[in-house]
Coordinates of C-alpha atoms and ligand atoms in Angstrom, one line a residue:
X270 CA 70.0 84.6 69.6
X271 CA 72.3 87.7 69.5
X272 CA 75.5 85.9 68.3
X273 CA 77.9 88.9 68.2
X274 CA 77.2 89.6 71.7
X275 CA 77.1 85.9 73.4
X276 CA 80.1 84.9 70.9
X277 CA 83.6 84.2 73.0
X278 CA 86.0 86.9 72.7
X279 CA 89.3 84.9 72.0
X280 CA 87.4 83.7 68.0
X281 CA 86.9 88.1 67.6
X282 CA 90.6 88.4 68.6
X283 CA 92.4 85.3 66.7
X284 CA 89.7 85.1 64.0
X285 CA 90.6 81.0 63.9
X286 CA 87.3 80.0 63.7
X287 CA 84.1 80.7 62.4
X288 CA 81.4 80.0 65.0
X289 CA 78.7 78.1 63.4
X290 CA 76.6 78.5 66.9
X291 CA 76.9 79.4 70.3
X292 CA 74.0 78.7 72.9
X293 CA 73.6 78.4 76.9
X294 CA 72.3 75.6 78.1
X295 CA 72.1 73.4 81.1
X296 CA 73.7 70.3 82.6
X297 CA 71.3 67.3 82.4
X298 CA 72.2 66.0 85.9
X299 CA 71.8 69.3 87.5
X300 CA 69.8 72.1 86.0
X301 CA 71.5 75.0 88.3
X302 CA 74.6 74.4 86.4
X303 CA 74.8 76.3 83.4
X304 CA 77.4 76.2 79.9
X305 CA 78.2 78.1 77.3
X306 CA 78.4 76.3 74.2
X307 CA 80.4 77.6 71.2
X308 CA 80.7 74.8 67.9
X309 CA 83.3 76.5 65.3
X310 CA 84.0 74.4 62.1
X311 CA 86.9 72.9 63.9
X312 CA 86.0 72.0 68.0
X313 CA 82.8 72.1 70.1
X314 CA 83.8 74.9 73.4
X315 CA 82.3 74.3 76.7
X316 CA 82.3 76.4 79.4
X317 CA 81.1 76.5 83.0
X318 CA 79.1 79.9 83.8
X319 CA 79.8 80.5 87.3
X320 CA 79.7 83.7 89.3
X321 CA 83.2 84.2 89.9
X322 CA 84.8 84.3 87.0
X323 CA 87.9 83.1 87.6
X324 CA 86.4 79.7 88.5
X325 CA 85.5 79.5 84.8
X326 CA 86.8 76.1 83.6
X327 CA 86.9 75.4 79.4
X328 CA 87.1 72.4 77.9
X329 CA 87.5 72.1 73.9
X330 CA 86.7 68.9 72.1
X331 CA 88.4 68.8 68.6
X332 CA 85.3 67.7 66.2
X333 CA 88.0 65.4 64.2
X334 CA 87.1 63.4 67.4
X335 CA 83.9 63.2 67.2
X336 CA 81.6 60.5 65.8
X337 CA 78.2 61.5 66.2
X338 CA 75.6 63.6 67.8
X339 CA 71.9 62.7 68.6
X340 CA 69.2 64.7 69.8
X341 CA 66.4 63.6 71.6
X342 CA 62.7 65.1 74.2
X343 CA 63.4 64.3 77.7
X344 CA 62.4 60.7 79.2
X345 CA 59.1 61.9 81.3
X346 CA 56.1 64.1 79.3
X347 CA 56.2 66.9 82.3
X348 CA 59.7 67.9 81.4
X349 CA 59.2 70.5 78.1
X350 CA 63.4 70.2 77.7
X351 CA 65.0 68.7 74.9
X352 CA 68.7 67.2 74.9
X353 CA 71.7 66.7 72.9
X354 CA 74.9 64.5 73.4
X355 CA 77.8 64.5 71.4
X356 CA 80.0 61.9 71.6
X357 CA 83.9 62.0 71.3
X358 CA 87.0 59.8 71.3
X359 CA 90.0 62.0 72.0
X360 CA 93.1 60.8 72.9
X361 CA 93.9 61.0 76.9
X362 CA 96.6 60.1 79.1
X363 CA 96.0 56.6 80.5
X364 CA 95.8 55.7 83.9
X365 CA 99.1 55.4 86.1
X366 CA 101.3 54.8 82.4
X367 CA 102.7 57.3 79.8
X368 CA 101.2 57.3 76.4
X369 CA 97.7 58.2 75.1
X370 CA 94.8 55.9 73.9
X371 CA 91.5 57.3 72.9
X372 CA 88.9 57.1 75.4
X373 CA 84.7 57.9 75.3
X374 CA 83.8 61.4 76.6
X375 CA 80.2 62.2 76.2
X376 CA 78.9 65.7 76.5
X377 CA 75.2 66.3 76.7
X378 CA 73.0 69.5 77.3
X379 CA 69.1 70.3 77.9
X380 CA 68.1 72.8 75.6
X381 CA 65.2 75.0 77.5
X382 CA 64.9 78.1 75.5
X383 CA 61.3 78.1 75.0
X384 CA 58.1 76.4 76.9
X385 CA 57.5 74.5 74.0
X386 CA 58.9 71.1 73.8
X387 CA 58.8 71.3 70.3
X388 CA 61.0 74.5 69.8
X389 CA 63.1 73.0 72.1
X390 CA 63.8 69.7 70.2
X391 CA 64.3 71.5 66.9
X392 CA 66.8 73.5 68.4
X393 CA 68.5 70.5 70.3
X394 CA 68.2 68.8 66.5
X395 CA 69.6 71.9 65.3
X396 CA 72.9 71.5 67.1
X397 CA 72.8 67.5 66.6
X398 CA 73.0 68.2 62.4
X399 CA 75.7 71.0 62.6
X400 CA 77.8 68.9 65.1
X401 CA 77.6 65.8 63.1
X402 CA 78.3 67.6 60.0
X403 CA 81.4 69.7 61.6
X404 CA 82.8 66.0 62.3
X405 CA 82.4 64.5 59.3
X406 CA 84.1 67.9 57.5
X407 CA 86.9 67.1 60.0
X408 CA 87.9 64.0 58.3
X409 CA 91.8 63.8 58.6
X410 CA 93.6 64.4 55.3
X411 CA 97.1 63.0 54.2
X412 CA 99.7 63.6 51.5
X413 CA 99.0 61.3 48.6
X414 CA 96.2 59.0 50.2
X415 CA 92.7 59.1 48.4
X416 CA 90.3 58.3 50.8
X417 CA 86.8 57.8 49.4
X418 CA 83.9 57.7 52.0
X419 CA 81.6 55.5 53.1
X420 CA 77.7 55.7 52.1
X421 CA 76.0 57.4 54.4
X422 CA 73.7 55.8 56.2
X423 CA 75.9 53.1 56.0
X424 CA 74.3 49.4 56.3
X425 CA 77.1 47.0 57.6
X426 CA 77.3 43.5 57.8
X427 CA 79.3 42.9 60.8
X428 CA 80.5 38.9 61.4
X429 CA 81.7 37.6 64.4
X430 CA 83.5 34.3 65.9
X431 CA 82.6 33.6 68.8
X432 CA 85.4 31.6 69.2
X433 CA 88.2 33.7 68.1
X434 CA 90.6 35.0 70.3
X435 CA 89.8 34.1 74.5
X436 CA 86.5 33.4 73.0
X437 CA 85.2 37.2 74.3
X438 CA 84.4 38.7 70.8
X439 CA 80.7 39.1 71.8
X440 CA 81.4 40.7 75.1
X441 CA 83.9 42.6 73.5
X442 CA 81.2 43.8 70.9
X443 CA 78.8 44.6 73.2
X444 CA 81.0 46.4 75.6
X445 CA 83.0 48.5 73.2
X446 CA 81.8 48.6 69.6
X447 CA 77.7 48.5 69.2
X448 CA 77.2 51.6 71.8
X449 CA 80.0 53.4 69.6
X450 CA 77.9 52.6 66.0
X451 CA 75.1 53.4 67.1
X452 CA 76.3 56.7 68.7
X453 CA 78.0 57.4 65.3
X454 CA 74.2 56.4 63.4
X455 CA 75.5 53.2 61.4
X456 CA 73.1 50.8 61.0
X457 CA 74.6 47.1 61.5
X458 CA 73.2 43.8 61.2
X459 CA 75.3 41.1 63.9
X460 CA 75.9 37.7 61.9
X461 CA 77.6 35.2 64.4
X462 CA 79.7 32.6 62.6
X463 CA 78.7 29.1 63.5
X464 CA 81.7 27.2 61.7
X465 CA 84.9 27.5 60.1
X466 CA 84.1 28.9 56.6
X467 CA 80.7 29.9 57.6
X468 CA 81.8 34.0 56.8
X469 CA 83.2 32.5 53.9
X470 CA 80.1 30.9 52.3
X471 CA 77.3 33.9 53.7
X472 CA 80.0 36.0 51.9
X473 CA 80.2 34.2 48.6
X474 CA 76.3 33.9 48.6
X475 CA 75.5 37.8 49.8
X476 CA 73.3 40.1 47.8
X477 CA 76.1 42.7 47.8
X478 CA 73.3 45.4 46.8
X479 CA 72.3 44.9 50.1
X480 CA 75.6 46.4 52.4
X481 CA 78.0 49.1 52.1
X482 CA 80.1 47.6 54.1
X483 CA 81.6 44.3 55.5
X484 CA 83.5 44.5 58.7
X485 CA 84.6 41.1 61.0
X486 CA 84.8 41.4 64.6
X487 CA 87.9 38.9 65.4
X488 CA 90.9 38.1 64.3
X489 CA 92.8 38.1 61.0
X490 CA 91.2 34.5 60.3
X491 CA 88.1 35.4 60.3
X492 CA 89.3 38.4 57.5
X493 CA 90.4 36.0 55.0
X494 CA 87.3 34.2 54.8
X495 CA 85.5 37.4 53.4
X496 CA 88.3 38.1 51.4
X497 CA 88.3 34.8 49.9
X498 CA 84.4 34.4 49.8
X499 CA 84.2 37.8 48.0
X500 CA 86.9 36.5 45.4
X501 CA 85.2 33.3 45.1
X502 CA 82.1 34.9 43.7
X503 CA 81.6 35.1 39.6
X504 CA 81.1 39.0 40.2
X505 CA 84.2 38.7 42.1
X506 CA 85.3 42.1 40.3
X507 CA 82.6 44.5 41.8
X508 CA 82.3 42.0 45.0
X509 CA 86.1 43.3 46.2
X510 CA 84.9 46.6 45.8
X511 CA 83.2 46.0 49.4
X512 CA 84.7 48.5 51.5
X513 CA 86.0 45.8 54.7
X514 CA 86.9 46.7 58.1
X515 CA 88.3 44.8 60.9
X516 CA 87.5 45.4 64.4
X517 CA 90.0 43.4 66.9
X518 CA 88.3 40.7 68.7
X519 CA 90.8 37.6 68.1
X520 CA 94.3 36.8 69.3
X521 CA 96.3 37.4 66.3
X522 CA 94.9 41.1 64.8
X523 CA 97.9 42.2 62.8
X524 CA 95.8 44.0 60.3
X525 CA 94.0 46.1 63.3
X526 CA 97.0 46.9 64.4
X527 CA 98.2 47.9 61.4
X528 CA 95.6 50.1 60.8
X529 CA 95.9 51.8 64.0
X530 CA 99.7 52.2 63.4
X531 CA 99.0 53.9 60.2
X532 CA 96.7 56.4 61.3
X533 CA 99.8 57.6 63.1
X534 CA 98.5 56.6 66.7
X535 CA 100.8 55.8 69.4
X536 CA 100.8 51.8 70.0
X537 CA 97.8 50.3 72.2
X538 CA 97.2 47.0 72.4
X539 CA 93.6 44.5 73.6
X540 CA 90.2 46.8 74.2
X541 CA 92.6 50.3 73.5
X542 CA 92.9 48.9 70.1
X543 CA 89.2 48.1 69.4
X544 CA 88.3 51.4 70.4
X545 CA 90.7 52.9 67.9
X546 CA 89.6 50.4 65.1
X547 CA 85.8 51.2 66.2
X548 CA 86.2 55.2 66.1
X549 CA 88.3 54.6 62.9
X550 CA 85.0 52.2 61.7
X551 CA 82.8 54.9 62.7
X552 CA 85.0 57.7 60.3
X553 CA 83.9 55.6 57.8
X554 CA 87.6 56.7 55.6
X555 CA 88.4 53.7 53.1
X556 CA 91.4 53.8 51.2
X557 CA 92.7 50.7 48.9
X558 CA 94.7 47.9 49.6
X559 CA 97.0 45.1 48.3
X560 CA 95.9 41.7 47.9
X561 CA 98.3 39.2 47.0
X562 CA 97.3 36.0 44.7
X563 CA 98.8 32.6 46.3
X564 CA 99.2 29.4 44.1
X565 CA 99.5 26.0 46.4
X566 CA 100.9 23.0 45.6
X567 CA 97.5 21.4 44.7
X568 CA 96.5 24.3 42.1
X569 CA 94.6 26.4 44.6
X570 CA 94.4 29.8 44.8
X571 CA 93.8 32.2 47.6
X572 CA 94.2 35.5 48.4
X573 CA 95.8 36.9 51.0
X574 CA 96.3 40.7 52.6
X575 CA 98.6 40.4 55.3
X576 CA 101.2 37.6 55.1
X577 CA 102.9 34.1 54.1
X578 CA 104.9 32.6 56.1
X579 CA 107.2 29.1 56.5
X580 CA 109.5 28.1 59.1
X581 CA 110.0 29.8 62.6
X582 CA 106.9 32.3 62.5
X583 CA 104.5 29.4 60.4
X584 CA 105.5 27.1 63.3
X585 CA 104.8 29.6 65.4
X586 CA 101.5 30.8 64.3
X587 CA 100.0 27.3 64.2
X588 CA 101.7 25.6 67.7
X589 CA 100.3 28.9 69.8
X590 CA 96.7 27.9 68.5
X591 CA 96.9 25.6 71.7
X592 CA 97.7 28.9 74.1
X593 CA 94.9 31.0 72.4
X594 CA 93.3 31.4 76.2
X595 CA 96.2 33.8 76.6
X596 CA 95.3 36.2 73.8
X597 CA 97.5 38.1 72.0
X598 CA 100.2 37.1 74.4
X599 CA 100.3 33.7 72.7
X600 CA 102.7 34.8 70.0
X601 CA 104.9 35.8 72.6
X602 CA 104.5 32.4 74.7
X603 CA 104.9 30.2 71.5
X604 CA 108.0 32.3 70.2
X605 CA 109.5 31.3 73.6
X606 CA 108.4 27.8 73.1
X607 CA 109.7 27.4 69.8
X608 CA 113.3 28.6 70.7
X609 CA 113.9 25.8 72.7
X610 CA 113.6 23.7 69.9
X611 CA 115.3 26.1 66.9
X612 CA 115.7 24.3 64.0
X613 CA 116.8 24.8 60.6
X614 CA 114.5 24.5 57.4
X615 CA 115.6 23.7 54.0
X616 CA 114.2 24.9 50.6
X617 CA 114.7 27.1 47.2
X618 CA 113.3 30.9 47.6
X619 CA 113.0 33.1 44.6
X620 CA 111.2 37.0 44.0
X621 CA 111.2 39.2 41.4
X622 CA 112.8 42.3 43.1
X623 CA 110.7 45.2 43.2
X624 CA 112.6 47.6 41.2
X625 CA 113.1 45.1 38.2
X626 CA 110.5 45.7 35.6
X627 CA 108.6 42.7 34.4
X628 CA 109.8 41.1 31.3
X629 CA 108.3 42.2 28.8
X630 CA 107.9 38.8 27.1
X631 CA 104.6 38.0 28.9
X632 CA 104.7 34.8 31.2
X633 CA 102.5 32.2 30.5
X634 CA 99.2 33.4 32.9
X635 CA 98.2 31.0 35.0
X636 CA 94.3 30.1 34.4
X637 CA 92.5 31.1 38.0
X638 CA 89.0 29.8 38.1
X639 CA 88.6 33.4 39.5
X640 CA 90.4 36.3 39.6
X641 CA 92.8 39.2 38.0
X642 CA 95.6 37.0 35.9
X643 CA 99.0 36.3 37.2
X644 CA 101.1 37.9 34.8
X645 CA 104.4 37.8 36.8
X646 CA 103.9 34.2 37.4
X647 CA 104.8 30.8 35.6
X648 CA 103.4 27.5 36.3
X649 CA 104.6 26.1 39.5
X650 CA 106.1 23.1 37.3
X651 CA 108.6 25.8 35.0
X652 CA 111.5 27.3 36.4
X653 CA 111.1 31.2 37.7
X654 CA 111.3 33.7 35.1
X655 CA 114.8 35.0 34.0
X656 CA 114.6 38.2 35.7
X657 CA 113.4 36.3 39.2
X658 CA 116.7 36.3 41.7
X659 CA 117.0 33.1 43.5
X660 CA 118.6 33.1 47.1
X661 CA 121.8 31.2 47.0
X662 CA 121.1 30.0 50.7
X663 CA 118.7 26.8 51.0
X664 CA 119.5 26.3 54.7
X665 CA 116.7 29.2 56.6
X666 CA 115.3 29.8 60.1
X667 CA 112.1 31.4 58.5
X668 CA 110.8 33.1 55.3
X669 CA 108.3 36.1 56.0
X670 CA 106.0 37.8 53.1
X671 CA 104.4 40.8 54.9
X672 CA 102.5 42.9 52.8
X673 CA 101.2 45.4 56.2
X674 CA 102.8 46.9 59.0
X675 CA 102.4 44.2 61.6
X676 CA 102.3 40.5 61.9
X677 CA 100.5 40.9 65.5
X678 CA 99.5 43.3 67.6
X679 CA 102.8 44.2 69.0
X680 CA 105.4 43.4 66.5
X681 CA 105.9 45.9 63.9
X682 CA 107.9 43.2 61.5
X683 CA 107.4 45.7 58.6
X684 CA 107.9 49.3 59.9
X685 CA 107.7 50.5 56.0
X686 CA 105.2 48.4 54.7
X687 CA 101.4 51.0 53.8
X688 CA 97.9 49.6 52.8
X689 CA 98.7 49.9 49.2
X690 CA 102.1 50.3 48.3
X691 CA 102.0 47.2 46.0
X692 CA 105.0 45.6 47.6
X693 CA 105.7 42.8 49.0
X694 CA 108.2 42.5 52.2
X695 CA 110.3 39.9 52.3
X696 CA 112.1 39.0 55.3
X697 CA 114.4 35.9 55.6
X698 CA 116.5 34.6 57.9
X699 CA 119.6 32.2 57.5
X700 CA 120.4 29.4 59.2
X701 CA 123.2 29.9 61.4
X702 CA 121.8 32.5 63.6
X703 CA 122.1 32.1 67.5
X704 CA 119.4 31.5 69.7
X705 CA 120.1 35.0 71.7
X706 CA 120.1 36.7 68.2
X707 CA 117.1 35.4 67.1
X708 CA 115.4 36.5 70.2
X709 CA 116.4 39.8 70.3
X710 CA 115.0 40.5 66.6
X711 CA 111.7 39.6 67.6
X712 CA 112.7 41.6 70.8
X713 CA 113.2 44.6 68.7
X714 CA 110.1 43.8 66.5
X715 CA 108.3 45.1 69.0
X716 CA 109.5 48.7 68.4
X717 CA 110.3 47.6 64.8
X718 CA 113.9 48.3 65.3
X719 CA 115.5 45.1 63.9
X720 CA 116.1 46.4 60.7
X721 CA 118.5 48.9 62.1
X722 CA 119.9 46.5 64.2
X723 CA 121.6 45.0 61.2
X724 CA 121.8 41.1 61.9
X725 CA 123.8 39.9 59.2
X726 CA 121.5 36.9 59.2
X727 CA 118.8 39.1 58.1
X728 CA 117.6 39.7 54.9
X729 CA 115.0 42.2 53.7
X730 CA 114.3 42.5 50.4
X731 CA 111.3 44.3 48.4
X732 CA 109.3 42.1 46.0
X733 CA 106.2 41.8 43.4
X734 CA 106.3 37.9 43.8
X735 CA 107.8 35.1 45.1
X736 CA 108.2 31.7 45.1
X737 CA 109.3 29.2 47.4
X738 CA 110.2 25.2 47.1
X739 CA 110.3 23.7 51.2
X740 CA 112.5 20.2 50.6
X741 CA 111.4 18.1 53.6
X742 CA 108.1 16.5 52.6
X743 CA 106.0 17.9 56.1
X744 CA 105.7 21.4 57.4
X745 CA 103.4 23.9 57.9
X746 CA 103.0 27.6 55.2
X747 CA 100.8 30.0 56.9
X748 CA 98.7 32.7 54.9
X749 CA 97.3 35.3 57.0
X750 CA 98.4 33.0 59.9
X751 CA 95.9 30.2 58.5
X752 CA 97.6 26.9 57.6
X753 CA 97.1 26.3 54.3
X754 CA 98.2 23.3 51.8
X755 CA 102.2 22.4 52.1
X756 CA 104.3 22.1 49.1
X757 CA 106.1 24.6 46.8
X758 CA 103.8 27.7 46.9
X759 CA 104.2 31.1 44.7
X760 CA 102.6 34.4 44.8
X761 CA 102.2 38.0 43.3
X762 CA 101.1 41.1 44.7
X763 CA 98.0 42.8 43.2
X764 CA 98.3 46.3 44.3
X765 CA 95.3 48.7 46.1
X766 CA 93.0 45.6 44.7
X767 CA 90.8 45.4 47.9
X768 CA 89.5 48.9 50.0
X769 CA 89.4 48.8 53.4
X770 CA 87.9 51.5 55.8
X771 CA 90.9 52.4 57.3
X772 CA 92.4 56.0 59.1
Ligands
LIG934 P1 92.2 34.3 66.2 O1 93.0 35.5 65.9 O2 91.8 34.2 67.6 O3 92.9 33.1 65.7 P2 90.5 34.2 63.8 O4 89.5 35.2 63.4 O5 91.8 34.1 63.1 O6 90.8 34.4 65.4 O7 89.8 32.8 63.8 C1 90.4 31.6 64.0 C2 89.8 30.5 63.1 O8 88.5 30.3 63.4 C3 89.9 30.9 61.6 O9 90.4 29.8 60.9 C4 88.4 31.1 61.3 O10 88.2 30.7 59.9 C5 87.7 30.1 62.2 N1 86.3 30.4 62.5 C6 85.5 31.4 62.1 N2 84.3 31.3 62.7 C7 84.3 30.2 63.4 C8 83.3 29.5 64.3 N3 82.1 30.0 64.4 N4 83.7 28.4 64.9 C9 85.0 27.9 64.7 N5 85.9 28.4 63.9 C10 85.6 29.6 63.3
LIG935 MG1 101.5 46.9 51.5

């Protein structure tokens, strides 16, 4: 092929792009329609070739958006073609509403250049490798995040509950995500959970050697289990090395919603979001992220990477388990619910603030079966270190340790909060707070504007640990929005100790 004849003028005149290669090929519908085909290091060009040329119509597909190409002879043995499809996710304006959500556009061409089936399938193969090279080189880069790649080919272990969320995850897989992996070449064994803690234990047992990658298809539950399994293991060191990823499928899915809000999308909510967490799956970027080590009452330890919670939202969390047919929306419903019946709950909260450097006297580590050590942490039974700051309030509405952006799809309760800033958020809110008030923070959650808002009942406060002593003897302390064992609980933030394959 003559490329400095067939090449598009507009790369000659702007020299953007270099054009790795250009080619003419047909439609695979309808053969009398022809395109050019230009693939620079940064987009894939196509063009209609019509006869007038003004009827020309272009179309450029950024590669960045792309997650795979595949090449492949025609179906029946007469036809000598061979074919190509690329397939992209770019962002497009939805139907009848402002803002943009990434949406499937496939673009496929029959290569017929020579009466040879075999020429023609190298050369379809040809454009298949440069494409899915050009859209792995495309990978997105940001100011001060390492992003490490996945293993290519990658094997993942991909767990499901069937019963998370309106019970769809398996439609939702087979509708949305396993057409997108397999476009995007990522081999994937499907491991549907049969039981609570089933994840958990496969996790715990898994030859690790085996997968480079561990993603859960459901909600933030179903997370924590594999966290926890992984640092249940004696290897537990090399086992949390796992990149994770989390593909939406339940009704609370505050980490994939995180995830999409950090790759600086614009907010989409149900199937919009598992697309976004699926391309992002498919980009295969992992970065690091906190993990933070929570002591219970009855000496056990868990880790958690999205939040703790007691009072309004732990209430909350556990009481909309009974509207879970609703989805997402159940948050929304039980918040509703639970204003009615506003009450106050009393205990001692304490955190070492953020900017206070640990004492330098170490504090007696607690002895974890499993784990990194505690350092910032005394034993449950011992007062808080000196340099700890105890709230002078005991009366609260709720106390909320986020450690990620949001605490469900839409409610962005920590609009500063990254993967791996080694912070803990801590929000509280004082008793005393008015029905109407309450509602409109969780109003303006939803925008992540109740910070600014500046509710004197508020309080926001950046931490490395935390404890906190509930009075009455019955309540419910969420971690990760599972319930987990009620008493005086404490915790510390291990920063960037997990990766997770994020945008
Ligand atoms: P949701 O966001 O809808 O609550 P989760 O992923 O959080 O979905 O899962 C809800 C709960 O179900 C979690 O406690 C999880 O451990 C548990 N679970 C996981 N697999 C199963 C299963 N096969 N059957 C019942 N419960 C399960
Ligand atoms: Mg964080």
């Amino acid at each position: 092929m003559d490329q400095k004849k067939t090449e598009p003028d507009s790369y000659h005149r702007n020299g953007i792009a270099q054009v790795v290669l250009y080619g003419e090929f047909t439609a695979t519908a309808n053969r009398k329609v022809r395109y050019a085909v230009c693939l620079t290091e940064i987009d894939l060009t196509v063009q209609k070739i019509t006869s007038t040329p003004a009827g020309r119509s272009k179309v450029v597909f950024n590669l960045r958006d792309c997650v795979g190409c595949r090449a492949f002879k025609g179906e029946d043995n007469t036809d000598v073609g061979a074919y190509f499809s690329a397939y992209f996710y770019p962002f497009k304006r939805r139907w009848m509403s402002s803002g943009v959500a990434r949406q499937r556009v496939e673009q496929c061409f029959r290569v017929a250049l020579a009466q040879d089936s075999h020429a023609n399938l190298e050369e379809a193969q040809r454009w298949a490798r440069a494409i899915d090279e050009g859209s792995v080189r495309q990978l997105p880069q940001r100011d001060g995040v390492l992003y490490s790649e996945v293993r290519r080919p990658c094997r993942v272990m991909l767990l499901l509950n069937p019963h998370s969320g309106k019970g769809q995850a398996l439609s939702l897989f087979t509708g949305h995500v396993q057409r997108m992996l397999t476009e995007a070449g990522v081999p994937h064994t499907l491991v549907i959970t049969e039981r609570q803690n089933h994840a958990r234990e496969l996790v715990r047992e898994a030859d690790l050697s085996q997968w480079d990658a561990m993603v859960i298809i459901s909600g933030d539950g179903l997370l924590f289990e594999v966290v926890n399994g992984l640092m249940e293991r004696e290897d537990w060191e090399a086992a949390i090395q796992t990149p994770l990823g989390i593909l939406p499928g339940g009704s609370g899915n505050a980490l994939a919603a995180s995830i999409h809000h950090y790759s600086g999308s614009q907010p989409v909510s149900s199937e919009e979001l598992l697309v976004s967490c699926g391309f992002l799956l498919c980009k295969g970027l992992v970065s690091r992220m906190d993990l933070v080590s929570v002591h219970t009452a009855s000496s056990q330890r868990l880790f958690s990477f999205l939040s703790l919670a007691w009072g309004f939202v732990a209430d909350v969390d556990i009481e909309s388990e009974k509207y879970r047919h609703v989805g997402a929306a159940r948050f929304t419903v039980g918040t509703l619910v639970r204003l009615a019946s506003l009450r106050v709950y009393q205990g001692r909260l304490a955190y070492l603030p953020a900017e206070e450097t640990p004492s330098t006297t170490p504090v007696t580590p607690t002895t974890p079966p499993r784990g990194p050590p505690d350092s910032l942490l005394a034993p449950l039974e011992q007062p808080v270190p000196g340099d700890w700051t105890v709230v002078e309030e005991e009366d609260f509405v709720l106390m909320l340790a986020m450690y990620q952006s949001h605490l469900a799809e839409d409610l962005l309760a920590a609009p500063g909060a990254t993967l791996e800033d080694g912070l803990i958020h801590l929000f509280y809110v004082k008793a005393g707070i008015s029905r109407a008030a309450l509602l409109r923070l969780f109003l303006a959650m939803e925008k992540g504007t109740h910070l600014a808002s500046s509710c004197p009942y508020l309080v926001h406060v950046k931490v490395r640990a935390l404890r906190l002593e509930p009075f009455s003897p019955k309540g419910v302390i969420t971690v990760d929005g599972e319930s987990v064992d009620y008493g005086p609980i404490q915790a510390q933030v291990h920063g960037g100790l997990a990766r997770l394959i994020s945008g």
